[in-house]
Short mmCIF file of C-alpha atoms in Angstrom, two decimals:
data_model
loop_
_atom_site.label_atom_id
_atom_site.label_comp_id
_atom_site.label_asym_id
_atom_site.label_seq_id
_atom_site.Cartn_x
_atom_site.Cartn_y
_atom_site.Cartn_z
CA MET P 753 -48.03 -129.59 134.36
CA ASN P 754 -49.17 -126.17 133.29
CA ALA P 755 -52.85 -125.26 133.18
CA SER P 756 -52.42 -124.79 129.43
CA ASP P 757 -51.06 -128.32 128.83
CA ALA P 758 -53.62 -130.34 126.92
CA PRO P 759 -54.23 -133.87 128.28
CA HIS P 760 -52.99 -135.54 125.10
CA TYR P 761 -49.67 -133.65 125.35
CA VAL P 762 -49.23 -134.77 128.94
CA ALA P 763 -50.09 -138.36 127.99
CA ALA P 764 -47.57 -138.27 125.14
CA ARG P 765 -44.87 -136.86 127.44
CA VAL P 766 -45.49 -139.59 130.03
CA GLN P 767 -45.63 -142.33 127.39
CA ARG P 768 -42.34 -141.13 125.89
CA ALA P 769 -40.71 -141.04 129.33
CA ILE P 770 -41.87 -144.60 130.03
CA ALA P 771 -40.50 -145.77 126.68
CA GLU P 772 -37.14 -144.01 127.00
CA ASP P 773 -36.32 -144.31 130.72
CA ALA P 774 -33.81 -147.08 131.46
CA ARG P 775 -35.88 -148.23 134.47
CA THR P 776 -38.89 -149.06 132.32
CA ASN P 777 -38.25 -149.16 128.53
CA GLU P 778 -41.89 -150.10 127.98
CA LEU P 779 -43.73 -149.44 124.72
CA GLY P 780 -46.98 -151.23 125.52
CA ILE P 781 -48.24 -149.07 128.38
CA LYS P 782 -51.38 -147.05 127.72
CA VAL P 783 -51.44 -143.60 129.35
CA ASP P 784 -54.75 -141.81 129.88
CA VAL P 785 -54.96 -138.33 131.41
CA ARG P 786 -58.24 -137.21 132.98
CA GLY P 787 -58.14 -133.87 134.76
CA ASN P 788 -55.25 -133.99 137.21
CA GLN P 789 -55.03 -137.79 137.17
CA ILE P 790 -52.96 -140.17 135.07
CA PHE P 791 -54.03 -143.78 134.53
CA LEU P 792 -51.48 -146.37 133.42
CA GLN P 793 -52.73 -149.62 131.88
CA GLY P 794 -50.98 -152.62 130.40
CA GLN P 795 -48.91 -155.61 131.43
CA VAL P 796 -45.35 -156.15 132.64
CA PHE P 797 -43.43 -159.19 133.87
CA GLU P 798 -42.19 -158.02 137.28
CA GLU P 799 -43.59 -156.08 140.24
CA GLU P 800 -40.41 -153.99 140.36
CA GLN P 801 -40.97 -152.85 136.78
CA ARG P 802 -44.56 -151.96 137.66
CA ALA P 803 -43.32 -149.78 140.53
CA HIS P 804 -40.83 -148.04 138.24
CA LEU P 805 -43.70 -147.08 135.93
CA THR P 806 -45.27 -145.06 138.74
CA GLU P 807 -41.94 -143.35 139.48
CA VAL P 808 -41.30 -142.40 135.86
CA ALA P 809 -44.86 -141.15 135.29
CA THR P 810 -44.71 -139.05 138.47
CA GLU P 811 -41.40 -137.51 137.38
CA ALA P 812 -42.70 -136.78 133.87
CA ALA P 813 -45.88 -135.09 135.13
CA PRO P 814 -45.24 -133.65 138.61
CA GLY P 815 -48.32 -132.53 140.48
CA LEU P 816 -50.60 -135.11 138.91
CA THR P 817 -51.90 -138.21 140.68
CA VAL P 818 -50.76 -141.48 139.08
CA HIS P 819 -53.05 -144.52 139.19
CA ASN P 820 -51.05 -147.57 138.20
CA GLU P 821 -53.49 -150.17 136.87
CA VAL P 822 -50.73 -152.21 135.20
CA THR P 823 -50.84 -155.94 135.93
CA CYS P 824 -47.99 -158.42 136.26
CA VAL P 825 -48.17 -161.54 134.12
CA GLN P 826 -46.57 -164.85 134.96
CA VAL P 827 -44.39 -166.43 132.31
CA GLY P 828 -43.70 -170.10 132.77
CA GLU P 829 -41.69 -172.73 131.00
CA PRO P 830 -43.01 -173.83 127.63
CA GLY P 831 -45.40 -176.77 127.66
CA GLU P 832 -45.12 -179.99 125.76
CA GLU P 833 -44.60 -179.96 122.03
CA GLU P 834 -47.85 -180.09 120.08
CA LEU P 835 -47.84 -182.67 117.29
CA LEU P 836 -50.05 -181.93 114.33
#
């Protein structure tokens, strides 16, 4: 990151990398840049995917500290059919 890079440009670059990288392909991750720190927020289905988000963000914005606040959600089998 250059000193002249505005935070919203860095956030857009990281968000695009997360969306386009084959390891992640995530569109629903919020990226917030504050100073030299990046905060990732959202939900994914697997811990491995969560870890890849940190890797991709670090590669897209070297020199910045990435805080991965993304949570993993459990998806179970569908419940019983609801009769109306």
